[in-house]
CSV table of C-alpha atoms and ligand atoms in Angstrom, one decimal:
chain,number,residue,atom,x,y,z
A,1,MET,CA,-21.2,21.0,15.4
A,2,SER,CA,-20.9,21.3,11.7
A,3,ALA,CA,-21.2,18.2,9.5
A,4,PRO,CA,-18.3,15.9,8.7
A,5,VAL,CA,-17.0,16.1,5.0
A,6,LEU,CA,-16.0,13.1,3.2
A,7,ILE,CA,-13.9,13.4,0.2
A,8,LEU,CA,-13.1,10.2,-1.7
A,9,VAL,CA,-9.5,10.1,-3.3
A,10,ASN,CA,-10.5,8.4,-6.7
A,11,LYS,CA,-6.3,8.2,-7.3
A,12,PRO,CA,-4.9,7.4,-4.2
A,13,ALA,CA,-2.1,6.1,-5.3
A,14,VAL,CA,0.7,6.5,-7.8
A,15,GLY,CA,0.5,4.1,-10.9
A,16,ILE,CA,-3.1,3.9,-9.5
A,17,ASP,CA,-5.8,5.2,-12.2
A,18,VAL,CA,-8.6,7.1,-11.7
A,19,PRO,CA,-11.7,4.6,-12.4
A,20,ALA,CA,-13.6,4.0,-15.1
A,21,GLY,CA,-16.1,6.2,-15.2
A,22,THR,CA,-14.9,8.7,-12.5
A,23,GLN,CA,-13.3,11.9,-13.6
A,24,PRO,CA,-11.6,13.6,-10.8
A,25,GLU,CA,-8.8,12.7,-8.9
A,26,PHE,CA,-11.3,12.8,-6.0
A,27,GLU,CA,-14.7,13.8,-4.8
A,28,ARG,CA,-16.7,15.2,-2.6
A,29,ARG,CA,-19.7,12.6,-1.0
A,30,ASP,CA,-22.3,12.3,2.0
A,31,PRO,CA,-20.5,11.0,5.3
A,32,GLY,CA,-24.3,10.2,5.7
A,33,GLU,CA,-24.3,7.9,2.9
A,34,PRO,CA,-22.7,4.1,2.9
A,35,GLN,CA,-19.6,5.0,0.8
A,36,LEU,CA,-16.7,1.6,2.3
A,37,SER,CA,-17.1,-2.0,0.8
A,38,VAL,CA,-17.9,-4.8,3.5
A,39,LEU,CA,-15.4,-6.8,1.4
A,40,ASP,CA,-12.5,-3.8,1.9
A,41,LEU,CA,-9.4,-5.3,3.7
A,42,GLY,CA,-9.2,-2.0,5.9
A,43,THR,CA,-12.5,-3.0,7.7
A,44,THR,CA,-12.1,-6.8,7.7
A,45,ARG,CA,-8.2,-6.7,8.6
A,46,GLY,CA,-7.9,-2.8,9.6
A,47,ASP,CA,-5.0,-3.5,6.5
A,48,GLY,CA,-4.2,0.0,6.2
A,49,VAL,CA,-2.7,3.2,7.0
A,50,PHE,CA,-4.1,6.6,8.5
A,51,GLU,CA,-3.1,10.4,9.8
A,52,THR,CA,-5.2,12.8,12.3
A,53,VAL,CA,-3.8,16.4,10.9
A,54,MET,CA,-5.2,19.2,13.0
A,55,VAL,CA,-6.4,22.6,11.5
A,56,SER,CA,-6.6,25.6,13.1
A,57,GLU,CA,-8.3,28.2,11.7
A,58,GLY,CA,-8.1,26.7,8.5
A,59,ARG,CA,-4.2,25.9,8.6
A,60,ALA,CA,-2.6,22.5,9.2
A,61,PRO,CA,0.7,23.6,10.4
A,62,ALA,CA,1.9,20.1,10.1
A,63,LEU,CA,0.5,19.1,6.8
A,64,ALA,CA,3.5,17.7,5.3
A,65,ALA,CA,5.6,15.7,7.8
A,66,HIS,CA,1.8,14.0,7.9
A,67,LEU,CA,2.0,13.5,4.3
A,68,ASP,CA,6.0,11.8,4.6
A,69,ARG,CA,4.8,9.5,7.5
A,70,PHE,CA,1.8,8.7,5.9
A,71,ARG,CA,4.0,7.5,2.8
A,72,ALA,CA,6.6,5.7,5.2
A,73,SER,CA,3.7,3.6,6.8
A,74,ALA,CA,1.8,2.8,3.6
A,75,LEU,CA,5.5,1.6,2.3
A,76,LEU,CA,6.0,-0.2,5.8
A,77,LEU,CA,3.1,-2.1,5.1
A,78,ASP,CA,3.9,-2.5,0.7
A,79,LEU,CA,0.9,-0.5,-0.2
A,80,PRO,CA,1.2,1.7,-2.9
A,81,GLU,CA,3.0,4.7,-2.3
A,82,PRO,CA,0.5,7.7,-2.2
A,83,ASP,CA,0.2,10.5,-4.2
A,84,ARG,CA,1.2,13.0,-2.5
A,85,GLU,CA,-0.1,15.7,-4.5
A,86,VAL,CA,-3.1,14.2,-4.7
A,87,TRP,CA,-4.0,14.0,-0.8
A,88,GLY,CA,-2.2,17.7,-0.5
A,89,ARG,CA,-5.3,18.7,-2.8
A,90,ALA,CA,-7.9,16.4,-1.1
A,91,VAL,CA,-6.7,17.7,2.3
A,92,GLU,CA,-6.9,21.4,1.0
A,93,ALA,CA,-10.5,20.9,-0.7
A,94,ALA,CA,-11.5,18.7,2.7
A,95,ILE,CA,-10.3,21.7,5.2
A,96,ALA,CA,-12.1,24.2,2.4
A,97,ALA,CA,-15.4,22.8,2.6
A,98,ALA,CA,-15.7,22.0,6.7
A,99,VAL,CA,-14.4,25.8,7.5
A,100,ALA,CA,-17.6,26.6,5.1
A,101,GLU,CA,-19.3,24.4,7.0
A,102,ALA,CA,-18.3,25.8,10.2
A,103,GLU,CA,-18.5,29.6,9.4
A,104,ALA,CA,-22.4,28.3,8.3
A,105,ALA,CA,-23.2,26.7,11.4
A,106,ALA,CA,-24.7,29.7,14.2
A,107,GLU,CA,-22.2,28.2,17.0
A,108,ALA,CA,-19.0,28.7,14.8
A,109,ALA,CA,-19.1,32.3,15.6
A,110,ALA,CA,-17.9,32.3,19.2
A,111,GLU,CA,-15.0,29.7,19.6
A,112,PRO,CA,-12.5,29.2,16.0
A,113,ALA,CA,-13.1,26.3,15.0
A,114,VAL,CA,-9.7,23.2,15.7
A,115,LEU,CA,-10.4,20.4,12.7
A,116,ALA,CA,-9.5,16.9,13.0
A,117,VAL,CA,-8.5,15.8,9.3
A,118,LYS,CA,-8.3,12.1,9.0
A,119,LEU,CA,-6.3,10.4,6.0
A,120,VAL,CA,-6.8,6.7,5.5
A,121,LEU,CA,-5.1,4.2,2.5
A,122,THR,CA,-6.4,1.0,2.7
A,123,ARG,CA,-5.2,-2.5,0.7
A,124,GLY,CA,-9.1,-2.1,-1.4
A,125,ILE,CA,-11.4,-5.0,-2.1
A,126,GLU,CA,-9.6,-7.9,-1.6
A,127,GLY,CA,-8.6,-9.3,-4.8
A,128,SER,CA,-9.1,-5.9,-6.6
A,129,GLY,CA,-5.9,-4.5,-6.5
A,130,ARG,CA,-6.7,-0.9,-5.9
A,131,PRO,CA,-6.4,0.7,-2.4
A,132,THR,CA,-9.1,2.5,-1.0
A,133,GLY,CA,-8.5,6.4,0.2
A,134,TRP,CA,-10.4,8.9,1.7
A,135,VAL,CA,-10.3,12.2,3.9
A,136,LEU,CA,-12.8,13.2,6.7
A,137,ALA,CA,-12.8,16.6,8.1
A,138,GLN,CA,-14.5,17.3,11.3
A,139,PRO,CA,-14.7,19.0,14.5
A,140,ALA,CA,-11.8,18.5,16.7
A,141,ARG,CA,-12.5,17.0,20.3
A,142,ASP,CA,-12.2,19.7,22.2
A,143,PHE,CA,-8.9,18.9,24.8
A,144,THR,CA,-9.3,22.5,26.4
A,145,ALA,CA,-10.0,21.1,29.6
A,146,MET,CA,-7.2,18.2,30.0
A,147,ARG,CA,-4.8,19.9,28.4
A,148,ARG,CA,-5.2,22.8,31.9
A,149,GLU,CA,-6.0,19.4,34.1
A,150,GLY,CA,-3.7,16.7,33.0
A,151,VAL,CA,-3.8,13.4,32.7
A,152,ARG,CA,-3.0,10.6,35.3
A,153,VAL,CA,-0.6,7.8,33.5
A,154,VAL,CA,0.4,3.7,34.4
A,155,THR,CA,3.4,2.2,33.1
A,156,LEU,CA,2.7,-1.0,30.8
A,157,ASP,CA,4.5,-3.4,29.0
A,158,ARG,CA,3.8,-3.7,25.2
A,159,GLY,CA,5.8,-7.0,25.5
A,160,TYR,CA,8.2,-6.7,22.5
A,161,ARG,CA,11.4,-5.9,22.7
A,162,HIS,CA,13.0,-2.1,22.4
A,163,ASP,CA,14.8,-3.3,19.0
A,164,VAL,CA,11.5,-5.2,17.8
A,165,ALA,CA,11.3,-2.8,14.0
A,166,SER,CA,14.4,-4.5,13.1
A,167,THR,CA,14.0,-7.9,14.4
A,168,SER,CA,10.7,-8.1,13.1
A,169,PRO,CA,9.1,-5.9,11.1
A,170,TRP,CA,5.9,-7.6,9.9
A,171,LEU,CA,5.3,-6.3,13.3
A,172,LEU,CA,4.5,-2.7,12.0
A,173,GLN,CA,5.9,-1.4,15.0
A,174,GLY,CA,6.5,2.5,14.0
A,175,ALA,CA,3.6,2.3,11.0
A,176,LYS,CA,0.7,4.3,12.1
A,177,THR,CA,-1.9,1.3,11.2
A,178,LEU,CA,-5.3,1.4,11.2
A,179,SER,CA,-5.2,-2.0,13.7
A,180,TYR,CA,-5.8,0.6,16.9
A,181,ALA,CA,-7.6,-2.4,18.8
A,182,ILE,CA,-4.2,-2.9,21.1
A,183,ASN,CA,-4.2,0.5,21.7
A,184,THR,CA,-7.7,1.4,22.7
A,185,ALA,CA,-7.2,-2.0,25.2
A,186,ALA,CA,-4.8,-0.6,26.9
A,187,ILE,CA,-6.3,2.8,27.1
A,188,ARG,CA,-9.2,0.6,28.9
A,189,GLU,CA,-6.9,-1.0,30.7
A,190,ALA,CA,-5.8,2.0,32.5
A,191,LEU,CA,-8.8,2.9,33.0
A,192,ARG,CA,-9.4,-0.5,35.4
A,193,ARG,CA,-6.2,0.7,37.7
A,194,GLY,CA,-7.7,4.0,37.9
A,195,ALA,CA,-5.9,5.9,35.7
A,196,ASP,CA,-6.5,7.9,32.2
A,197,GLU,CA,-3.7,7.2,29.9
A,198,VAL,CA,-0.8,4.9,29.6
A,199,VAL,CA,2.7,5.0,28.6
A,200,PHE,CA,4.1,1.5,27.2
A,201,THR,CA,7.5,0.6,28.2
A,202,SER,CA,9.2,-2.0,25.5
A,203,SER,CA,9.8,-5.7,27.7
A,204,ASP,CA,13.5,-5.5,28.0
A,205,GLY,CA,12.8,-1.9,29.6
A,206,PHE,CA,12.6,0.8,27.0
A,207,VAL,CA,10.7,3.9,27.8
A,208,LEU,CA,8.1,3.6,24.1
A,209,GLU,CA,4.8,6.0,23.7
A,210,ALA,CA,1.3,6.4,24.6
A,211,PRO,CA,-1.5,4.4,22.8
A,212,THR,CA,-1.7,8.2,20.9
A,213,ALA,CA,0.7,10.1,22.1
A,214,SER,CA,4.6,10.8,22.2
A,215,VAL,CA,6.0,11.1,25.8
A,216,LEU,CA,8.0,14.2,26.6
A,217,LEU,CA,10.0,14.2,30.1
A,218,ARG,CA,12.1,16.8,31.5
A,219,GLU,CA,14.5,16.2,34.5
A,220,GLY,CA,16.4,19.4,35.5
A,221,GLY,CA,16.0,22.0,32.8
A,222,ARG,CA,16.2,18.9,30.0
A,223,PHE,CA,13.9,17.5,27.8
A,224,SER,CA,13.9,14.1,26.2
A,225,THR,CA,12.0,12.1,24.0
A,226,PRO,CA,12.1,8.4,23.2
A,227,SER,CA,14.0,7.5,20.1
A,228,ALA,CA,12.4,6.5,16.8
A,229,GLU,CA,14.3,3.7,16.9
A,230,VAL,CA,12.6,2.0,20.0
A,231,GLY,CA,9.6,0.8,17.4
A,232,ILE,CA,7.4,4.3,17.8
A,233,LEU,CA,5.5,6.1,15.8
A,234,PRO,CA,8.1,9.5,15.0
A,235,GLY,CA,5.1,11.9,16.4
A,236,THR,CA,4.9,15.0,14.5
A,237,THR,CA,3.8,16.9,17.3
A,238,GLN,CA,7.2,15.9,19.4
A,239,ARG,CA,9.1,17.3,16.8
A,240,ARG,CA,7.4,21.0,16.7
A,241,ALA,CA,7.8,20.6,20.4
A,242,PHE,CA,11.2,20.2,20.4
A,243,GLU,CA,11.3,23.3,18.1
A,244,PHE,CA,9.7,25.3,20.4
A,245,LEU,CA,11.5,24.0,23.3
A,246,ARG,CA,15.1,24.9,21.5
A,247,SER,CA,13.7,28.7,20.3
A,248,ARG,CA,13.2,28.8,23.9
A,249,GLY,CA,16.9,27.5,24.6
A,250,HIS,CA,16.0,24.5,26.3
A,251,ASP,CA,18.0,21.1,25.6
A,252,ALA,CA,15.9,18.8,23.7
A,253,ASP,CA,16.8,15.5,22.7
A,254,ALA,CA,15.7,12.2,21.0
A,255,LEU,CA,17.2,9.6,23.3
A,256,ARG,CA,16.8,5.8,24.4
A,257,LEU,CA,15.3,6.6,27.8
A,258,ARG,CA,14.9,3.7,30.6
A,259,ALA,CA,11.8,3.3,32.5
A,260,SER,CA,14.2,4.5,35.7
A,261,ASP,CA,14.1,7.7,33.5
A,262,LEU,CA,10.6,8.2,32.9
A,263,GLN,CA,10.4,7.7,37.1
A,264,ARG,CA,12.5,10.5,37.6
A,265,ALA,CA,11.5,12.9,35.3
A,266,ASP,CA,10.0,15.9,37.4
A,267,ALA,CA,7.8,16.2,35.1
A,268,VAL,CA,5.8,14.7,31.6
A,269,TRP,CA,4.0,15.5,28.6
A,270,LEU,CA,1.2,13.5,26.2
A,271,VAL,CA,1.8,14.9,22.6
A,272,SER,CA,-0.2,14.8,19.8
A,273,ALA,CA,-2.0,17.0,16.7
A,274,VAL,CA,-5.3,17.4,18.3
A,275,ARG,CA,-4.7,17.0,21.6
A,276,GLN,CA,-1.4,19.0,21.5
A,277,ALA,CA,0.5,19.0,24.9
A,278,VAL,CA,-1.3,17.5,28.1
A,279,PRO,CA,0.7,17.0,31.1
A,280,VAL,CA,0.7,14.4,33.4
A,281,THR,CA,0.1,15.1,36.7
A,282,GLU,CA,0.0,11.1,38.2
A,283,LEU,CA,2.8,8.9,37.3
A,284,ASP,CA,2.6,5.2,38.5
A,285,GLY,CA,1.0,7.0,41.4
A,286,ARG,CA,3.3,9.3,42.3
A,287,ALA,CA,2.6,13.2,41.5
A,288,LEU,CA,4.9,15.0,38.9
A,289,GLU,CA,5.3,18.8,38.8
A,290,VAL,CA,3.2,20.9,36.3
A,291,ASP,CA,4.3,23.4,34.4
A,292,LEU,CA,1.1,24.9,33.1
A,293,ALA,CA,3.0,28.4,31.8
A,294,LEU,CA,5.5,26.4,30.0
A,295,THR,CA,2.3,23.9,28.5
A,296,ASP,CA,0.3,27.0,27.3
A,297,ASP,CA,3.3,28.2,25.6
A,298,LEU,CA,3.5,25.6,24.3
A,299,ASN,CA,0.0,24.8,23.1
A,300,ALA,CA,0.0,28.7,21.6
A,301,TYR,CA,3.3,27.5,19.3
A,302,LEU,CA,1.6,24.4,18.7
A,303,SER,CA,-1.8,25.8,17.2
A,304,ALA,CA,-0.3,29.2,15.4
A,305,ARG,CA,-0.7,28.9,11.5
A,306,GLN,CA,2.5,28.7,10.0
A,307,ALA,CA,4.3,26.0,8.3
A,308,SER,CA,6.8,24.0,10.6
B,401,PLP,N1,2.6,7.8,18.4
B,401,PLP,C1,1.1,6.7,18.6
B,401,PLP,C2,1.3,5.3,18.8
B,401,PLP,C3,-0.2,7.5,17.9
B,401,PLP,O1,-1.0,7.2,17.6
B,401,PLP,C4,0.5,9.2,17.7
B,401,PLP,C5,-1.1,10.1,17.3
B,401,PLP,O2,-1.5,9.5,17.1
B,401,PLP,C6,1.8,9.9,18.2
B,401,PLP,C7,2.3,8.9,18.9
B,401,PLP,C8,1.7,10.7,18.0
B,401,PLP,O3,1.9,11.6,16.8
B,401,PLP,P1,1.1,12.8,16.2
B,401,PLP,O4,1.9,14.1,16.9
B,401,PLP,O5,1.8,13.1,14.9
B,401,PLP,O6,-0.3,13.2,15.9
């Protein structure tokens, strides 16, 4: 396994200058050395945003969509606007360095490397007014078996109404914040209930998302996903999955979906950048159809090199 590549972004936001004494807009640092202050609000408050980008064969097919969402998340938190050009260049540099690392590692010859590239922007050290940014590229977790075997899912109430994003925007629903403790607690609850994963529902009965994935449903040949207006993260993978499904002549729509729609669905997938599409084998104890041929084709499309 090759080592992670860390790039510190010295010019993370528009209107933020490179700090005195540091010339480049970003620079490679040693991920094994301490790089982050214990006073950083990203660590003390989870006050920041992130993206995880899938890189296959050296290409990030959804990078533009991730950079768009990174900006949208930052603005929802009133963080300074990420400098898109700088982040784009930093990500490309991290990918190039990580691909070189992987090629140098002996085992890389067997499988083309899939990387997970994380972009993080925090509010920075308290009182400094200077956000902290970095890019970390590392070999991705291998989801091959999960894409074939699927996951068992339970629905859990997130405790917010479907319109929470407009009634209580300070809850930051729809932003990809660093505060994922609730998301991981929900997955632990799924494990306690004998399942692997979660689909959240709103307190008033709408389907939302998984803790780290979007949800796709199929009922009678029609595909759907919850629309982003119910206070969920607009998924980059869901968007690409719909491109694929429509190119195959399927209807695929973002809708307000009731929990009863989920219970009626004949097939369900969880989709996210690095995991890609994983079929749900069981929903609240009910066995679902698993379409392995479609799942394989969808995953081949998602890992294709071209930009979408
Ligand atoms: N919803 C949540 C809460 C997520 O954390 C994620 C990804 O991590 C997604 C949806 C899927 O987003 P993407 O397909 O862009 O990875």
